[in-house]
Amino acid sequence: MLSFVLSKLFWGILNPANALVLLLALGALMLRRPRWRRAGERLVMVAALGFLAATFTPMGSFVALPLENRFPRVEPAGPVDGIIMLGGAVNPPITADRGDPSVNDAAERVLAFADLARRFPDAKAVFTGGSGRLLGQDTKEDASIRAALAQAGVPEGRVIYETESRNTWENALFSRDLVRPAPEERWVLVTSAMHMPRSVGIFRRIGWEVVPYPVDYRTRHDGRPYLRFELEHSLPVLSQSVREWIGLVSYRLMDRTATLFPAP
């Protein structure tokens, strides 16, 4: 529980978007004090340069590219015993409020999972994800996913739901305890490409070998920068990729992965 709370608090500060806003606000406050004015000007300048770099340079793509290219997607061939999708693709509070499934920028996870469930009708289909929010643990992801999958044509009863996990480590542990995969079984793991290295490392650490099926790409495979010069598009890519790099280091230090940067 402590590691979960600390991770949320630290990320609230280290998130590049939040960090830039905090620097800007702190600098603005310091400008009001003559003795701190010079330091405040520097902080405001750093924040402004950070926003400019995030908006008008391929910084986010360069940070994200190694993560997204680490596990190239290979279409599953032969028998598939199970398919597992990690949570994080829906907005449960909006779903609960509006009564309509709300998905986010990782909606490709839902589409790929539904497609694989149709293509491999004999495979077990598992969704894992409770609530990754520090507050609001009573609003789980499964209601949103059930509704979204129903709209995608996946019949009720086709999917097994794990609803207590709060992070990727618990996704893997709780799902393993729920379905008890045999060593010889072949399971396909669906999650965002940026999230795949850490996810595969965690599943391997608990003894569950999976076939990576990355989706939700944010970069070009050849390394050419994907520039839109729009802060609302470029800053999230940078924030998400920085989060994954921090997650890789943190999980390695906590012995939740066997290597710093898991590879195929």
Short mmCIF file of C-alpha atoms in Angstrom, two decimals:
data_model
loop_
_atom_site.label_atom_id
_atom_site.label_comp_id
_atom_site.label_asym_id
_atom_site.label_seq_id
_atom_site.Cartn_x
_atom_site.Cartn_y
_atom_site.Cartn_z
CA MET A 1 0.00 0.00 0.00
CA LEU A 2 2.81 2.40 0.91
CA SER A 3 4.62 1.91 -2.40
CA PHE A 4 1.37 2.58 -4.27
CA VAL A 5 0.70 5.83 -2.39
CA LEU A 6 4.30 7.03 -2.74
CA SER A 7 4.35 6.26 -6.45
CA LYS A 8 1.24 8.39 -6.99
CA LEU A 9 2.57 11.28 -4.91
CA PHE A 10 6.00 11.28 -6.53
CA TRP A 11 4.56 11.05 -10.02
CA GLY A 12 2.29 13.98 -9.28
CA ILE A 13 5.48 16.04 -8.90
CA LEU A 14 7.76 14.35 -11.46
CA ASN A 15 5.21 14.31 -14.27
CA PRO A 16 6.81 16.72 -16.79
CA ALA A 17 3.53 18.58 -17.34
CA ASN A 18 2.96 19.05 -13.61
CA ALA A 19 6.62 19.87 -12.97
CA LEU A 20 6.61 22.65 -15.57
CA VAL A 21 3.43 24.16 -14.14
CA LEU A 22 4.85 23.99 -10.60
CA LEU A 23 8.08 25.65 -11.72
CA LEU A 24 6.11 28.39 -13.47
CA ALA A 25 3.91 29.00 -10.42
CA LEU A 26 6.84 28.97 -8.02
CA GLY A 27 8.79 31.36 -10.24
CA ALA A 28 5.82 33.73 -10.47
CA LEU A 29 5.49 33.77 -6.67
CA MET A 30 9.20 34.42 -6.23
CA LEU A 31 8.98 37.41 -8.57
CA ARG A 32 6.92 39.17 -5.92
CA ARG A 33 9.83 39.08 -3.47
CA PRO A 34 12.72 41.41 -4.38
CA ARG A 35 15.34 39.15 -2.82
CA TRP A 36 14.05 36.14 -4.80
CA ARG A 37 13.30 37.97 -8.05
CA ARG A 38 16.38 36.76 -9.94
CA ALA A 39 15.74 33.13 -8.98
CA GLY A 40 12.09 33.54 -9.90
CA GLU A 41 13.01 34.88 -13.33
CA ARG A 42 15.20 31.83 -13.90
CA LEU A 43 12.46 29.43 -12.91
CA VAL A 44 9.96 31.14 -15.20
CA MET A 45 12.52 30.97 -18.01
CA VAL A 46 13.16 27.26 -17.40
CA ALA A 47 9.42 26.52 -17.44
CA ALA A 48 8.90 28.55 -20.62
CA LEU A 49 11.79 26.78 -22.37
CA GLY A 50 10.40 23.44 -21.21
CA PHE A 51 7.00 24.16 -22.72
CA LEU A 52 8.63 25.36 -25.94
CA ALA A 53 10.81 22.24 -26.19
CA ALA A 54 7.85 19.94 -25.55
CA THR A 55 5.75 21.73 -28.17
CA PHE A 56 8.18 22.49 -30.98
CA THR A 57 10.82 19.75 -30.79
CA PRO A 58 10.62 15.94 -31.20
CA MET A 59 11.78 15.46 -27.60
CA GLY A 60 8.75 13.37 -26.64
CA SER A 61 9.12 11.09 -29.67
CA PHE A 62 12.82 10.55 -28.99
CA VAL A 63 12.13 9.55 -25.39
CA ALA A 64 9.23 7.27 -26.36
CA LEU A 65 10.74 5.59 -29.44
CA PRO A 66 13.06 3.08 -27.67
CA LEU A 67 10.13 1.94 -25.53
CA GLU A 68 7.73 1.48 -28.47
CA ASN A 69 10.28 -0.29 -30.67
CA ARG A 70 11.50 -2.68 -27.96
CA PHE A 71 8.89 -5.37 -28.68
CA PRO A 72 7.82 -5.40 -32.34
CA ARG A 73 4.35 -6.80 -32.80
CA VAL A 74 4.10 -10.24 -34.32
CA GLU A 75 0.67 -11.63 -35.14
CA PRO A 76 -0.02 -14.74 -33.06
CA ALA A 77 0.33 -17.92 -35.08
CA GLY A 78 -0.78 -21.34 -33.95
CA PRO A 79 -2.82 -22.10 -30.84
CA VAL A 80 -3.48 -19.37 -28.28
CA ASP A 81 -4.58 -20.45 -24.81
CA GLY A 82 -5.30 -17.03 -23.40
CA ILE A 83 -5.45 -13.29 -24.08
CA ILE A 84 -4.93 -10.72 -21.35
CA MET A 85 -5.48 -6.97 -21.57
CA LEU A 86 -4.08 -4.57 -18.99
CA GLY A 87 -6.28 -1.78 -17.67
CA GLY A 88 -5.77 1.91 -18.29
CA ALA A 89 -7.81 2.47 -21.44
CA VAL A 90 -11.02 3.84 -19.91
CA ASN A 91 -12.32 6.69 -17.75
CA PRO A 92 -14.47 5.03 -15.04
CA PRO A 93 -15.72 8.24 -13.33
CA ILE A 94 -17.00 9.63 -16.64
CA THR A 95 -18.59 6.29 -17.49
CA ALA A 96 -20.33 6.20 -14.12
CA ASP A 97 -21.53 9.78 -14.43
CA ARG A 98 -22.68 9.67 -18.05
CA GLY A 99 -23.82 6.07 -18.32
CA ASP A 100 -21.83 5.59 -21.51
CA PRO A 101 -18.43 3.88 -21.82
CA SER A 102 -15.68 6.49 -21.89
CA VAL A 103 -12.32 5.47 -23.37
CA ASN A 104 -9.06 7.43 -23.42
CA ASP A 105 -6.03 7.68 -25.71
CA ALA A 106 -5.22 4.00 -25.12
CA ALA A 107 -8.53 2.80 -26.60
CA GLU A 108 -6.59 0.63 -29.09
CA ARG A 109 -6.17 -1.85 -26.25
CA VAL A 110 -9.92 -2.44 -26.20
CA LEU A 111 -10.15 -2.78 -29.99
CA ALA A 112 -7.21 -5.20 -30.21
CA PHE A 113 -8.49 -7.27 -27.30
CA ALA A 114 -11.94 -7.55 -28.87
CA ASP A 115 -10.39 -8.52 -32.20
CA LEU A 116 -8.19 -11.22 -30.65
CA ALA A 117 -11.12 -12.57 -28.63
CA ARG A 118 -13.04 -13.06 -31.88
CA ARG A 119 -10.09 -14.52 -33.78
CA PHE A 120 -9.32 -17.04 -31.03
CA PRO A 121 -12.74 -18.08 -29.71
CA ASP A 122 -11.36 -20.99 -27.66
CA ALA A 123 -8.82 -18.87 -25.79
CA LYS A 124 -9.50 -17.52 -22.33
CA ALA A 125 -9.97 -13.73 -22.43
CA VAL A 126 -8.95 -11.81 -19.31
CA PHE A 127 -9.18 -8.13 -18.44
CA THR A 128 -7.17 -6.96 -15.44
CA GLY A 129 -7.61 -3.57 -13.82
CA GLY A 130 -9.30 -2.20 -10.73
CA SER A 131 -8.54 1.43 -10.02
CA GLY A 132 -5.14 3.07 -10.40
CA ARG A 133 -6.24 6.32 -8.76
CA LEU A 134 -5.08 7.33 -5.31
CA LEU A 135 -8.60 8.52 -4.50
CA GLY A 136 -11.80 6.90 -5.75
CA GLN A 137 -10.91 3.24 -5.34
CA ASP A 138 -14.62 2.42 -5.30
CA THR A 139 -14.95 3.22 -9.02
CA LYS A 140 -13.46 0.28 -10.93
CA GLU A 141 -12.58 -0.11 -14.58
CA ASP A 142 -14.58 -3.25 -15.30
CA ALA A 143 -17.93 -1.48 -15.75
CA SER A 144 -16.45 0.74 -18.46
CA ILE A 145 -14.67 -2.18 -20.14
CA ARG A 146 -17.78 -4.38 -20.10
CA ALA A 147 -19.78 -1.66 -21.82
CA ALA A 148 -17.03 -0.86 -24.34
CA LEU A 149 -16.51 -4.52 -25.22
CA ALA A 150 -20.26 -5.00 -25.62
CA GLN A 151 -20.27 -2.15 -28.16
CA ALA A 152 -17.33 -3.87 -29.89
CA GLY A 153 -19.38 -7.06 -30.25
CA VAL A 154 -17.87 -9.14 -27.44
CA PRO A 155 -20.67 -11.10 -25.76
CA GLU A 156 -21.21 -11.02 -22.00
CA GLY A 157 -19.54 -14.01 -20.36
CA ARG A 158 -16.70 -14.17 -22.87
CA VAL A 159 -14.27 -12.25 -20.62
CA ILE A 160 -12.92 -13.01 -17.14
CA TYR A 161 -12.51 -9.81 -15.08
CA GLU A 162 -9.88 -9.14 -12.42
CA THR A 163 -10.97 -5.98 -10.60
CA GLU A 164 -8.72 -5.48 -7.56
CA SER A 165 -5.34 -4.55 -9.07
CA ARG A 166 -4.06 -0.97 -8.80
CA ASN A 167 -0.88 -1.12 -10.89
CA THR A 168 0.92 -3.31 -13.41
CA TRP A 169 2.60 -5.43 -10.75
CA GLU A 170 -0.78 -6.30 -9.25
CA ASN A 171 -2.24 -6.81 -12.75
CA ALA A 172 0.20 -9.66 -13.28
CA LEU A 173 0.02 -11.15 -9.78
CA PHE A 174 -3.75 -11.08 -9.36
CA SER A 175 -4.40 -12.35 -12.89
CA ARG A 176 -1.98 -15.23 -12.41
CA ASP A 177 -3.74 -16.20 -9.19
CA LEU A 178 -7.12 -15.90 -10.91
CA VAL A 179 -6.51 -18.01 -14.03
CA ARG A 180 -3.48 -20.08 -12.92
CA PRO A 181 -1.82 -20.41 -16.34
CA ALA A 182 0.07 -23.64 -16.95
CA PRO A 183 3.76 -23.32 -17.98
CA GLU A 184 3.05 -24.75 -21.43
CA GLU A 185 0.13 -22.40 -22.14
CA ARG A 186 0.52 -19.58 -24.67
CA TRP A 187 -0.87 -16.24 -23.53
CA VAL A 188 -1.00 -13.02 -25.56
CA LEU A 189 -0.49 -9.76 -23.63
CA VAL A 190 -2.25 -6.63 -24.92
CA THR A 191 -1.12 -3.23 -23.71
CA SER A 192 0.28 0.05 -25.03
CA ALA A 193 3.60 -0.22 -26.87
CA MET A 194 5.23 2.27 -24.48
CA HIS A 195 4.08 0.16 -21.53
CA MET A 196 5.13 -3.20 -22.99
CA PRO A 197 8.77 -3.42 -21.80
CA ARG A 198 7.87 -2.94 -18.15
CA SER A 199 4.83 -5.21 -18.46
CA VAL A 200 6.76 -8.09 -20.03
CA GLY A 201 9.47 -7.73 -17.41
CA ILE A 202 6.90 -8.00 -14.62
CA PHE A 203 5.16 -11.03 -16.11
CA ARG A 204 8.51 -12.75 -16.58
CA ARG A 205 9.49 -11.94 -13.01
CA ILE A 206 6.50 -13.85 -11.64
CA GLY A 207 7.14 -16.78 -13.99
CA TRP A 208 4.49 -16.07 -16.61
CA GLU A 209 5.81 -16.01 -20.18
CA VAL A 210 3.59 -14.00 -22.52
CA VAL A 211 3.50 -13.11 -26.20
CA PRO A 212 3.69 -9.29 -26.50
CA TYR A 213 0.97 -7.66 -28.60
CA PRO A 214 1.71 -3.92 -28.40
CA VAL A 215 -0.84 -1.35 -29.55
CA ASP A 216 -1.48 2.38 -29.04
CA TYR A 217 1.64 3.65 -30.80
CA ARG A 218 2.67 7.31 -30.46
CA THR A 219 5.82 7.29 -32.62
CA ARG A 220 6.86 6.26 -36.14
CA HIS A 221 8.70 2.94 -36.29
CA ASP A 222 11.58 4.38 -38.37
CA GLY A 223 12.45 7.04 -35.84
CA ARG A 224 11.25 9.98 -37.91
CA PRO A 225 9.75 12.51 -35.50
CA TYR A 226 5.99 12.78 -35.49
CA LEU A 227 5.54 16.50 -34.97
CA ARG A 228 2.22 18.27 -34.55
CA PHE A 229 3.43 21.45 -32.82
CA GLU A 230 0.49 21.24 -30.43
CA LEU A 231 1.16 21.16 -26.70
CA GLU A 232 -1.90 19.05 -25.92
CA HIS A 233 -0.58 16.28 -28.17
CA SER A 234 3.18 16.47 -27.64
CA LEU A 235 3.33 16.93 -23.87
CA PRO A 236 1.32 13.76 -23.05
CA VAL A 237 3.74 11.67 -25.15
CA LEU A 238 6.67 13.07 -23.21
CA SER A 239 4.92 12.58 -19.87
CA GLN A 240 3.89 8.99 -20.60
CA SER A 241 7.33 8.00 -21.85
CA VAL A 242 9.09 9.60 -18.87
CA ARG A 243 6.69 7.76 -16.60
CA GLU A 244 7.63 4.44 -18.19
CA TRP A 245 11.37 5.10 -17.87
CA ILE A 246 10.90 6.00 -14.21
CA GLY A 247 8.75 2.89 -13.80
CA LEU A 248 11.43 0.68 -15.33
CA VAL A 249 14.05 2.00 -12.92
CA SER A 250 11.73 1.83 -9.91
CA TYR A 251 10.52 -1.69 -10.64
CA ARG A 252 14.08 -2.90 -11.14
CA LEU A 253 15.10 -1.42 -7.78
CA MET A 254 12.10 -3.12 -6.16
CA ASP A 255 13.05 -6.41 -7.83
CA ARG A 256 9.79 -6.51 -9.76
CA THR A 257 11.69 -7.03 -13.01
CA ALA A 258 14.85 -9.07 -13.59
CA THR A 259 16.46 -6.55 -15.96
CA LEU A 260 16.37 -2.79 -16.29
CA PHE A 261 15.14 -2.79 -19.90
CA PRO A 262 13.48 -6.13 -20.78
CA ALA A 263 14.05 -7.28 -24.36
CA PRO A 264 12.52 -9.94 -26.66
#
